[in-house]
GROMACS .gro file of C-alpha atoms in nm:
model
  436
    1MET     CA    1   4.716  -7.640   4.095
    2ILE     CA    2   5.038  -7.804   4.001
    3TYR     CA    3   5.253  -7.527   4.114
    4ARG     CA    4   5.128  -7.563   4.476
    5TYR     CA    5   5.289  -7.792   4.725
    6ASP     CA    6   5.194  -8.145   4.695
    7PHE     CA    7   5.259  -8.418   4.952
    8ARG     CA    8   5.296  -8.687   4.692
    9TYR     CA    9   5.610  -8.508   4.551
   10THR     CA   10   5.763  -8.486   4.915
   11LEU     CA   11   5.678  -8.838   4.964
   12ALA     CA   12   5.825  -8.954   4.653
   13GLN     CA   13   6.138  -8.735   4.702
   14ILE     CA   14   6.213  -8.888   5.049
   15THR     CA   15   6.137  -9.251   4.924
   16VAL     CA   16   6.345  -9.235   4.595
   17SER     CA   17   6.660  -9.048   4.737
   18ILE     CA   18   6.817  -9.319   4.942
   19PRO     CA   19   6.783  -9.597   4.688
   20LEU     CA   20   6.904  -9.366   4.416
   21ARG     CA   21   7.229  -9.273   4.625
   22MET     CA   22   7.282  -9.645   4.687
   23ASN     CA   23   7.271  -9.712   4.299
   24PHE     CA   24   7.599  -9.524   4.266
   25ARG     CA   25   7.949  -9.551   4.421
   26LYS     CA   26   7.994  -9.186   4.395
   27MET     CA   27   7.775  -8.881   4.322
   28VAL     CA   28   7.929  -8.564   4.252
   29PHE     CA   29   7.719  -8.221   4.225
   30THR     CA   30   7.893  -7.910   4.130
   31GLY     CA   31   7.794  -7.551   4.041
   32LYS     CA   32   7.446  -7.557   4.225
   33LYS     CA   33   7.555  -7.319   4.516
   34GLU     CA   34   7.712  -7.066   4.291
   35ASN     CA   35   7.464  -7.079   3.999
   36VAL     CA   36   7.116  -7.153   4.118
   37SER     CA   37   6.911  -6.899   4.275
   38LYS     CA   38   6.633  -6.982   4.514
   39ASP     CA   39   6.465  -6.654   4.469
   40ARG     CA   40   6.421  -6.632   4.106
   41PRO     CA   41   6.215  -6.830   3.838
   42ILE     CA   42   6.425  -7.115   3.698
   43ILE     CA   43   6.413  -7.370   3.407
   44TYR     CA   44   6.678  -7.644   3.445
   45ALA     CA   45   6.762  -7.777   3.105
   46PRO     CA   46   6.977  -8.098   3.153
   47ASN     CA   47   7.102  -8.332   2.878
   48HIS     CA   48   6.916  -8.660   2.878
   49ARG     CA   49   7.099  -9.001   2.867
   50ASN     CA   50   6.947  -9.230   3.122
   51ALA     CA   51   6.563  -9.210   3.119
   52LEU     CA   52   6.412  -9.203   3.459
   53ILE     CA   53   6.749  -9.161   3.639
   54ASP     CA   54   6.829  -8.826   3.473
   55ALA     CA   55   6.507  -8.662   3.609
   56LEU     CA   56   6.585  -8.836   3.966
   57MET     CA   57   6.937  -8.676   3.971
   58VAL     CA   58   6.792  -8.323   3.931
   59VAL     CA   59   6.519  -8.394   4.199
   60PHE     CA   60   6.799  -8.541   4.438
   61SER     CA   61   7.006  -8.234   4.414
   62SER     CA   62   6.704  -7.983   4.488
   63HIS     CA   63   6.679  -8.026   4.871
   64TYR     CA   64   6.496  -7.704   4.932
   65ARG     CA   65   6.135  -7.611   4.968
   66LYS     CA   66   6.036  -7.548   4.623
   67GLN     CA   67   5.923  -7.846   4.427
   68ILE     CA   68   6.052  -7.895   4.051
   69VAL     CA   69   5.782  -7.933   3.801
   70PHE     CA   70   5.893  -8.151   3.499
   71LEU     CA   71   5.776  -8.176   3.139
   72ALA     CA   72   5.779  -8.517   3.006
   73ARG     CA   73   5.679  -8.705   2.693
   74ALA     CA   74   5.294  -8.744   2.686
   75ASP     CA   75   5.288  -9.113   2.602
   76ILE     CA   76   5.370  -9.220   2.962
   77PHE     CA   77   5.051  -9.064   3.091
   78LYS     CA   78   4.798  -9.301   2.909
   79LYS     CA   79   4.698  -9.487   3.216
   80LYS     CA   80   4.485  -9.294   3.479
   81PHE     CA   81   4.665  -9.425   3.782
   82VAL     CA   82   5.019  -9.353   3.632
   83ALA     CA   83   4.881  -9.019   3.529
   84TRP     CA   84   4.763  -8.942   3.883
   85LEU     CA   85   5.096  -9.048   4.031
   86LEU     CA   86   5.303  -8.844   3.769
   87LYS     CA   87   5.091  -8.544   3.835
   88GLY     CA   88   5.151  -8.584   4.208
   89MET     CA   89   5.529  -8.593   4.133
   90ARG     CA   90   5.460  -8.260   3.951
   91ILE     CA   91   5.534  -8.406   3.602
   92MET     CA   92   5.344  -8.260   3.316
   93PRO     CA   93   5.296  -8.403   2.957
   94VAL     CA   94   5.431  -8.250   2.645
   95PHE     CA   95   5.304  -8.394   2.322
   96ARG     CA   96   5.534  -8.460   2.019
   97ILE     CA   97   5.460  -8.520   1.660
   98ARG     CA   98   5.475  -8.895   1.706
   99ASP     CA   99   5.179  -8.866   1.953
  100GLY     CA  100   4.968  -8.731   1.667
  101LYS     CA  101   4.936  -8.392   1.507
  102ASP     CA  102   4.603  -8.330   1.661
  103ASN     CA  103   4.757  -8.351   2.013
  104LEU     CA  104   5.005  -8.076   1.927
  105ASP     CA  105   4.765  -7.805   2.006
  106LYS     CA  106   4.749  -7.934   2.366
  107ASN     CA  107   5.095  -7.813   2.417
  108SER     CA  108   4.973  -7.443   2.424
  109GLU     CA  109   4.786  -7.526   2.748
  110ILE     CA  110   5.088  -7.705   2.883
  111PHE     CA  111   5.319  -7.409   2.808
  112ASP     CA  112   5.053  -7.162   2.953
  113ASN     CA  113   5.063  -7.400   3.281
  114ALA     CA  114   5.446  -7.369   3.275
  115ALA     CA  115   5.425  -7.001   3.256
  116ARG     CA  116   5.196  -6.973   3.543
  117ILE     CA  117   5.448  -7.192   3.737
  118LEU     CA  118   5.726  -6.960   3.668
  119ARG     CA  119   5.521  -6.655   3.763
  120LYS     CA  120   5.484  -6.828   4.096
  121ASN     CA  121   5.867  -6.847   4.124
  122ASN     CA  122   5.854  -7.220   4.101
  123PRO     CA  123   6.130  -7.413   3.914
  124ILE     CA  124   6.071  -7.610   3.589
  125ALA     CA  125   6.275  -7.867   3.441
  126LEU     CA  126   6.272  -7.977   3.087
  127PHE     CA  127   6.509  -8.198   2.872
  128PRO     CA  128   6.586  -7.980   2.570
  129GLU     CA  129   6.709  -8.262   2.352
  130ALA     CA  130   6.316  -8.395   2.368
  131ARG     CA  131   6.444  -8.753   2.374
  132HIS     CA  132   6.686  -8.973   2.541
  133ASN     CA  133   7.035  -9.066   2.405
  134PRO     CA  134   7.243  -9.329   2.574
  135LYS     CA  135   7.554  -9.218   2.389
  136GLN     CA  136   7.817  -8.969   2.517
  137SER     CA  137   7.690  -8.697   2.281
  138LEU     CA  138   7.446  -8.423   2.267
  139LEU     CA  139   7.144  -8.435   2.040
  140PRO     CA  140   7.025  -8.097   1.870
  141ILE     CA  141   6.853  -7.866   2.116
  142GLN     CA  142   6.490  -7.807   2.045
  143LYS     CA  143   6.279  -7.496   2.104
  144ALA     CA  144   6.057  -7.578   2.387
  145VAL     CA  145   6.252  -7.390   2.643
  146PRO     CA  146   6.268  -7.059   2.475
  147ARG     CA  147   5.910  -7.102   2.364
  148ILE     CA  148   5.806  -7.125   2.719
  149ILE     CA  149   6.018  -6.869   2.886
  150LEU     CA  150   6.025  -6.589   2.628
  151PRO     CA  151   5.659  -6.537   2.585
  152THR     CA  152   5.625  -6.556   2.976
  153GLU     CA  153   5.875  -6.284   3.031
  154ALA     CA  154   5.718  -6.080   2.764
  155SER     CA  155   5.382  -6.085   2.928
  156VAL     CA  156   5.528  -5.897   3.212
  157ASP     CA  157   5.788  -5.685   3.017
  158PHE     CA  158   6.071  -5.918   3.133
  159GLN     CA  159   6.038  -5.824   3.489
  160LEU     CA  160   6.034  -6.200   3.618
  161ARG     CA  161   6.432  -6.195   3.601
  162SER     CA  162   6.389  -6.549   3.500
  163GLN     CA  163   6.699  -6.794   3.430
  164ILE     CA  164   6.772  -7.089   3.228
  165ILE     CA  165   7.024  -7.332   3.407
  166PRO     CA  166   7.201  -7.565   3.169
  167VAL     CA  167   7.268  -7.893   3.338
  168SER     CA  168   7.520  -8.161   3.245
  169ILE     CA  169   7.464  -8.507   3.365
  170TYR     CA  170   7.750  -8.750   3.298
  171TYR     CA  171   7.784  -9.126   3.398
  172ARG     CA  172   8.122  -9.285   3.403
  173ASP     CA  173   7.962  -9.624   3.301
  174MET     CA  174   7.582  -9.579   3.235
  175PHE     CA  175   7.488  -9.951   3.243
  176ALA     CA  176   7.704 -10.037   3.548
  177PHE     CA  177   7.571 -10.063   3.897
  178LEU     CA  178   7.771  -9.880   4.151
  179SER     CA  179   7.933  -9.656   3.910
  180ASP     CA  180   8.006  -9.272   3.925
  181ALA     CA  181   7.771  -9.001   3.830
  182TYR     CA  182   7.838  -8.621   3.785
  183VAL     CA  183   7.592  -8.348   3.769
  184THR     CA  184   7.694  -8.001   3.686
  185PHE     CA  185   7.476  -7.668   3.720
  186GLY     CA  186   7.625  -7.426   3.466
  187THR     CA  187   7.628  -7.055   3.448
  188PRO     CA  188   7.256  -6.924   3.417
  189ILE     CA  189   7.128  -6.767   3.103
  190GLU     CA  190   6.957  -6.430   3.171
  191VAL     CA  191   6.635  -6.429   2.977
  192ALA     CA  192   6.607  -6.059   3.009
  193ASP     CA  193   6.905  -6.029   2.785
  194TYR     CA  194   6.669  -6.117   2.489
  195LYS     CA  195   6.407  -5.851   2.575
  196ASP     CA  196   6.493  -5.602   2.265
  197ILE     CA  197   6.540  -5.893   2.030
  198TYR     CA  198   6.214  -6.056   2.132
  199ASN     CA  199   6.009  -5.723   2.109
  200GLU     CA  200   6.147  -5.673   1.749
  201ASN     CA  201   6.150  -6.024   1.636
  202PRO     CA  202   6.024  -6.298   1.858
  203VAL     CA  203   6.127  -6.570   1.608
  204LEU     CA  204   6.490  -6.455   1.598
  205ALA     CA  205   6.476  -6.441   1.981
  206ILE     CA  206   6.360  -6.789   2.024
  207ASN     CA  207   6.638  -6.921   1.760
  208GLN     CA  208   6.897  -6.732   1.935
  209LEU     CA  209   6.823  -6.847   2.287
  210ARG     CA  210   6.809  -7.191   2.165
  211GLN     CA  211   7.144  -7.152   1.991
  212GLU     CA  212   7.294  -7.010   2.329
  213LEU     CA  213   7.148  -7.288   2.537
  214GLU     CA  214   7.296  -7.546   2.280
  215ASN     CA  215   7.631  -7.373   2.299
  216ARG     CA  216   7.632  -7.376   2.677
  217LEU     CA  217   7.529  -7.740   2.697
  218ASN     CA  218   7.829  -7.815   2.443
  219SER     CA  219   8.070  -7.654   2.660
  220MET     CA  220   7.973  -7.877   2.953
  221VAL     CA  221   7.853  -8.205   2.806
  222VAL     CA  222   8.090  -8.493   2.716
  223ASN     CA  223   7.995  -8.471   2.339
  224ILE     CA  224   8.134  -8.716   2.103
  225TRP     CA  225   7.985  -8.584   1.775
  226ASN     CA  226   8.198  -8.780   1.558
  227GLU     CA  227   8.000  -9.093   1.497
  228ASP     CA  228   8.282  -9.244   1.275
  229PHE     CA  229   8.521  -9.258   1.558
  230TYR     CA  230   8.277  -9.287   1.855
  231ASP     CA  231   8.421  -9.628   1.994
  232GLU     CA  232   8.787  -9.483   1.976
  233TYR     CA  233   8.684  -9.175   2.196
  234CYS     CA  234   8.519  -9.385   2.445
  235HIS     CA  235   8.821  -9.599   2.468
  236ALA     CA  236   9.030  -9.313   2.507
  237ILE     CA  237   8.825  -9.180   2.808
  238ASP     CA  238   8.841  -9.521   2.967
  239TRP     CA  239   9.222  -9.555   2.915
  240ASN     CA  240   9.306  -9.210   2.996
  241GLY     CA  241   9.053  -9.057   3.224
  242ASP     CA  242   9.192  -9.135   3.562
  243ARG     CA  243   9.547  -9.038   3.477
  244ILE     CA  244   9.446  -8.697   3.329
  245ALA     CA  245   9.216  -8.642   3.627
  246ARG     CA  246   9.497  -8.704   3.876
  247GLU     CA  247   9.741  -8.484   3.673
  248LYS     CA  248   9.548  -8.192   3.558
  249PHE     CA  249   9.239  -8.181   3.786
  250PRO     CA  250   9.370  -8.309   4.127
  251GLU     CA  251   9.177  -8.053   4.330
  252ARG     CA  252   8.842  -8.113   4.156
  253LYS     CA  253   8.570  -8.353   4.281
  254ASP     CA  254   8.461  -8.392   3.934
  255GLY     CA  255   8.812  -8.461   3.795
  256PHE     CA  256   8.713  -8.759   3.594
  257LEU     CA  257   8.437  -8.549   3.408
  258GLN     CA  258   8.680  -8.283   3.337
  259ALA     CA  259   8.916  -8.526   3.207
  260ALA     CA  260   8.659  -8.669   2.984
  261LEU     CA  261   8.593  -8.329   2.847
  262TYR     CA  262   8.963  -8.255   2.794
  263ILE     CA  263   9.012  -8.573   2.593
  264VAL     CA  264   8.719  -8.508   2.366
  265ARG     CA  265   8.831  -8.169   2.302
  266LYS     CA  266   9.201  -8.254   2.251
  267LEU     CA  267   9.085  -8.535   1.988
  268ASP     CA  268   8.840  -8.294   1.824
  269GLU     CA  269   9.127  -8.037   1.785
  270LEU     CA  270   9.356  -8.305   1.641
  271TYR     CA  271   9.068  -8.402   1.386
  272GLU     CA  272   9.032  -8.039   1.276
  273ASN     CA  273   9.390  -7.941   1.278
  274ASP     CA  274   9.592  -8.231   1.237
  275ARG     CA  275   9.410  -8.517   1.056
  276GLY     CA  276   9.725  -8.718   1.004
  277GLU     CA  277   9.794  -8.747   1.368
  278PHE     CA  278   9.436  -8.793   1.451
  279ASP     CA  279   9.415  -9.089   1.209
  280GLN     CA  280   9.744  -9.235   1.357
  281LYS     CA  281   9.617  -9.210   1.711
  282THR     CA  282   9.280  -9.349   1.652
  283ALA     CA  283   9.425  -9.630   1.445
  284GLY     CA  284   9.652  -9.703   1.765
  285PHE     CA  285   9.353  -9.707   1.990
  286ARG     CA  286   9.173  -9.964   1.750
  287GLN     CA  287   9.506 -10.172   1.754
  288ALA     CA  288   9.534 -10.160   2.117
  289TYR     CA  289   9.167 -10.267   2.164
  290ALA     CA  290   9.222 -10.557   1.939
  291LEU     CA  291   9.518 -10.660   2.130
  292LEU     CA  292   9.333 -10.661   2.442
  293LYS     CA  293   9.037 -10.841   2.310
  294GLU     CA  294   9.256 -11.126   2.194
  295ASN     CA  295   9.365 -11.169   2.541
  296GLY     CA  296   9.016 -11.152   2.700
  297LEU     CA  297   9.052 -10.777   2.811
  298ASN     CA  298   8.862 -10.447   2.749
  299SER     CA  299   8.900 -10.080   2.768
  300LYS     CA  300   8.774 -10.060   3.106
  301ASP     CA  301   9.028 -10.292   3.250
  302ARG     CA  302   9.306 -10.097   3.454
  303ILE     CA  303   9.583 -10.180   3.200
  304GLY     CA  304   9.833  -9.944   3.349
  305LYS     CA  305   9.763 -10.012   3.703
  306ILE     CA  306   9.907 -10.362   3.795
  307SER     CA  307   9.830 -10.497   4.128
  308SER     CA  308  10.097 -10.678   4.305
  309ALA     CA  309  10.073 -11.016   4.414
  310ARG     CA  310  10.053 -10.943   4.769
  311HIS     CA  311   9.793 -10.686   4.717
  312LEU     CA  312   9.585 -10.931   4.504
  313PHE     CA  313   9.629 -11.194   4.784
  314ALA     CA  314   9.490 -10.959   5.051
  315ARG     CA  315   9.200 -10.868   4.832
  316TYR     CA  316   9.114 -11.233   4.772
  317ALA     CA  317   9.155 -11.322   5.149
  318VAL     CA  318   8.910 -11.052   5.253
  319LEU     CA  319   8.652 -11.165   4.986
  320ILE     CA  320   8.685 -11.518   5.108
  321LEU     CA  321   8.655 -11.413   5.479
  322SER     CA  322   8.345 -11.191   5.390
  323ALA     CA  323   8.175 -11.458   5.161
  324PRO     CA  324   7.953 -11.585   5.421
  325VAL     CA  325   7.780 -11.249   5.481
  326ALA     CA  326   7.765 -11.195   5.100
  327PHE     CA  327   7.602 -11.546   5.056
  328PHE     CA  328   7.358 -11.462   5.322
  329GLY     CA  329   7.274 -11.129   5.145
  330PHE     CA  330   7.227 -11.312   4.803
  331LEU     CA  331   7.028 -11.580   4.952
  332ASN     CA  332   6.785 -11.347   5.104
  333GLY     CA  333   6.773 -11.116   4.813
  334ILE     CA  334   6.719 -11.394   4.563
  335PHE     CA  335   6.355 -11.301   4.470
  336PRO     CA  336   6.436 -10.943   4.398
  337ILE     CA  337   6.722 -11.061   4.199
  338LEU     CA  338   6.500 -11.286   3.995
  339LEU     CA  339   6.236 -11.030   3.959
  340ASN     CA  340   6.505 -10.761   3.856
  341LYS     CA  341   6.608 -10.990   3.583
  342LYS     CA  342   6.273 -11.052   3.464
  343LEU     CA  343   6.188 -10.691   3.462
  344THR     CA  344   6.498 -10.579   3.278
  345GLY     CA  345   6.461 -10.845   3.019
  346LEU     CA  346   6.123 -10.674   2.912
  347PHE     CA  347   6.329 -10.395   2.769
  348LYS     CA  348   6.474 -10.416   2.425
  349ASP     CA  349   6.598 -10.059   2.467
  350LYS     CA  350   6.908 -10.097   2.673
  351GLN     CA  351   6.917  -9.751   2.810
  352PHE     CA  352   6.597  -9.832   3.021
  353ILE     CA  353   6.787 -10.096   3.213
  354PRO     CA  354   6.939  -9.886   3.492
  355SER     CA  355   6.599  -9.719   3.549
  356ALA     CA  356   6.432 -10.049   3.552
  357ARG     CA  357   6.712 -10.184   3.806
  358TYR     CA  358   6.652  -9.880   4.017
  359ALA     CA  359   6.270  -9.933   4.016
  360SER     CA  360   6.301 -10.291   4.102
  361GLY     CA  361   6.524 -10.221   4.397
  362LEU     CA  362   6.305  -9.945   4.520
  363LEU     CA  363   5.993 -10.164   4.499
  364PHE     CA  364   6.091 -10.541   4.541
  365ILE     CA  365   6.365 -10.511   4.811
  366PRO     CA  366   6.119 -10.345   5.081
  367ILE     CA  367   5.837 -10.575   4.976
  368PHE     CA  368   6.031 -10.913   5.020
  369ASP     CA  369   6.223 -10.756   5.330
  370LEU     CA  370   5.864 -10.734   5.485
  371ILE     CA  371   5.733 -11.064   5.363
  372GLN     CA  372   6.033 -11.274   5.457
  373SER     CA  373   6.054 -11.095   5.802
  374LEU     CA  374   5.696 -11.192   5.870
  375LEU     CA  375   5.769 -11.539   5.773
  376VAL     CA  376   6.045 -11.553   6.024
  377GLY     CA  377   5.823 -11.427   6.270
  378ALA     CA  378   5.553 -11.692   6.185
  379VAL     CA  379   5.827 -11.966   6.222
  380THR     CA  380   6.038 -11.835   6.524
  381LYS     CA  381   5.771 -11.649   6.722
  382ASP     CA  382   6.061 -11.428   6.815
  383TRP     CA  383   5.982 -11.069   6.721
  384LEU     CA  384   6.324 -10.958   6.824
  385MET     CA  385   6.464 -11.186   6.575
  386VAL     CA  386   6.217 -11.040   6.314
  387LEU     CA  387   6.319 -10.705   6.391
  388GLY     CA  388   6.704 -10.811   6.355
  389TYR     CA  389   6.622 -10.995   6.028
  390PHE     CA  390   6.422 -10.695   5.893
  391ILE     CA  391   6.729 -10.458   5.963
  392LEU     CA  392   6.986 -10.733   5.829
  393MET     CA  393   6.820 -10.835   5.495
  394PRO     CA  394   6.863 -10.510   5.292
  395LEU     CA  395   7.199 -10.427   5.456
  396THR     CA  396   7.350 -10.772   5.375
  397PHE     CA  397   7.210 -10.773   5.032
  398TYR     CA  398   7.359 -10.432   4.950
  399PHE     CA  399   7.696 -10.552   5.094
  400ALA     CA  400   7.652 -10.871   4.868
  401LEU     CA  401   7.610 -10.655   4.577
  402TYR     CA  402   7.927 -10.452   4.656
  403TRP     CA  403   8.097 -10.784   4.722
  404ARG     CA  404   8.028 -10.898   4.371
  405LYS     CA  405   8.149 -10.584   4.222
  406TRP     CA  406   8.481 -10.625   4.446
  407LEU     CA  407   8.517 -10.993   4.311
  408LYS     CA  408   8.480 -10.886   3.953
  409THR     CA  409   8.730 -10.615   3.997
  410ALA     CA  410   8.984 -10.845   4.156
  411ARG     CA  411   8.935 -11.122   3.894
  412ARG     CA  412   8.993 -10.844   3.625
  413ASP     CA  413   9.294 -10.719   3.790
  414SER     CA  414   9.441 -11.059   3.807
  415LYS     CA  415   9.380 -11.113   3.434
  416VAL     CA  416   9.547 -10.777   3.368
  417ARG     CA  417   9.855 -10.892   3.583
  418ARG     CA  418   9.865 -11.227   3.411
  419PHE     CA  419   9.846 -11.050   3.059
  420LYS     CA  420  10.167 -10.849   3.161
  421LYS     CA  421  10.346 -11.143   3.304
  422GLN     CA  422  10.288 -11.365   3.003
  423HIS     CA  423  10.302 -11.094   2.724
  424PRO     CA  424  10.531 -10.815   2.857
  425ASP     CA  425  10.608 -10.673   2.513
  426THR     CA  426  10.253 -10.663   2.404
  427TRP     CA  427  10.153 -10.501   2.731
  428LYS     CA  428  10.420 -10.223   2.677
  429ARG     CA  429  10.295 -10.178   2.329
  430VAL     CA  430   9.942 -10.148   2.441
  431LEU     CA  431  10.036  -9.874   2.702
  432LYS     CA  432  10.216  -9.684   2.433
  433LEU     CA  433   9.922  -9.698   2.190
  434ILE     CA  434   9.647  -9.602   2.443
  435ARG     CA  435   9.828  -9.289   2.590
  436LEU     CA  436   9.683  -8.953   2.458
   0.00000   0.00000   0.00000
């Protein structure tokens, strides 16, 4: 049964965890120790922005004996081998209207299985938005979570003491490699609190629990609901996030996330209470972005943090000195790089690119490391050299990826410094316009 221990899950968890960690510069997990019980049935309810990576984030954070069972959309189970792997990774299908009305009846069996899993005190994870959304916003929360948990609790007179854990997943730059990720486990919702309402009116209880979950996630997730000003909100976060994190949340590991939440709430308050100031501020953001774009810059450039000539010289010197190691890494990782480009090119939907990049790194780097090491052995007949190459190939390739990021950052900082030097008045004007 799917609620029993499965070796495929443990094998996958070990295999995927290290490459996942290497995809990010920083991963911050908060709230798990305080809010997640190891002794009670739990449903994790995370927002869903980044396809496969979101699920891996939850799995990565759950390094204890209980294996999480995920519910995922049914169309990925079409091929038998893939279905076998997914089942081994403790993933069950959920059918949507787009999968055909005839298939919706199958969800009753899926929900019954989920109930059995919870009764065995095993955790479940389900994305309550029911689809992924790459934007920094929260889609309407669907009824799947209360439809699973309330009848399950009612069947045992609400004695399971189950909890729903709202989870916020935030990426500083979802599409960038070696960016920052923040996962927050919120205060649990006690399902037993809905006992009386459910016994009197099950539909009302389901709707109220869905609403409470939506309210909890809204308080945790960076939710830019105002589509007309979406870009302006994002630019405000890019320009002000680091400063506000330092000023208002200096002691918090997730300072940037808290700063992003603060910025969105402040702009929302202006929109609701002082539309004139809101319009003036967002017009300033648009003007600042246009000025930056004219000079080849964007909102992610560090406009307010100008590197000195000495600092830039030192950075370029280190890059030049370490270039041979980076070149060696890129040279030996050329085939994984080319295959990754080919794989990511297959996806028209941009939000699948981070997952494709992760999957290609997980598969192609070990494969080509082994193949190339065997070729070195066949040529040199020196198995000590083979072992050295086998270790150095992935290490130098990973260093090369960091080196490329450092080079890009140094070039962008040089461009910002040149912008300030050549257009000091415009630079000061931009700084004034972008400040929140």
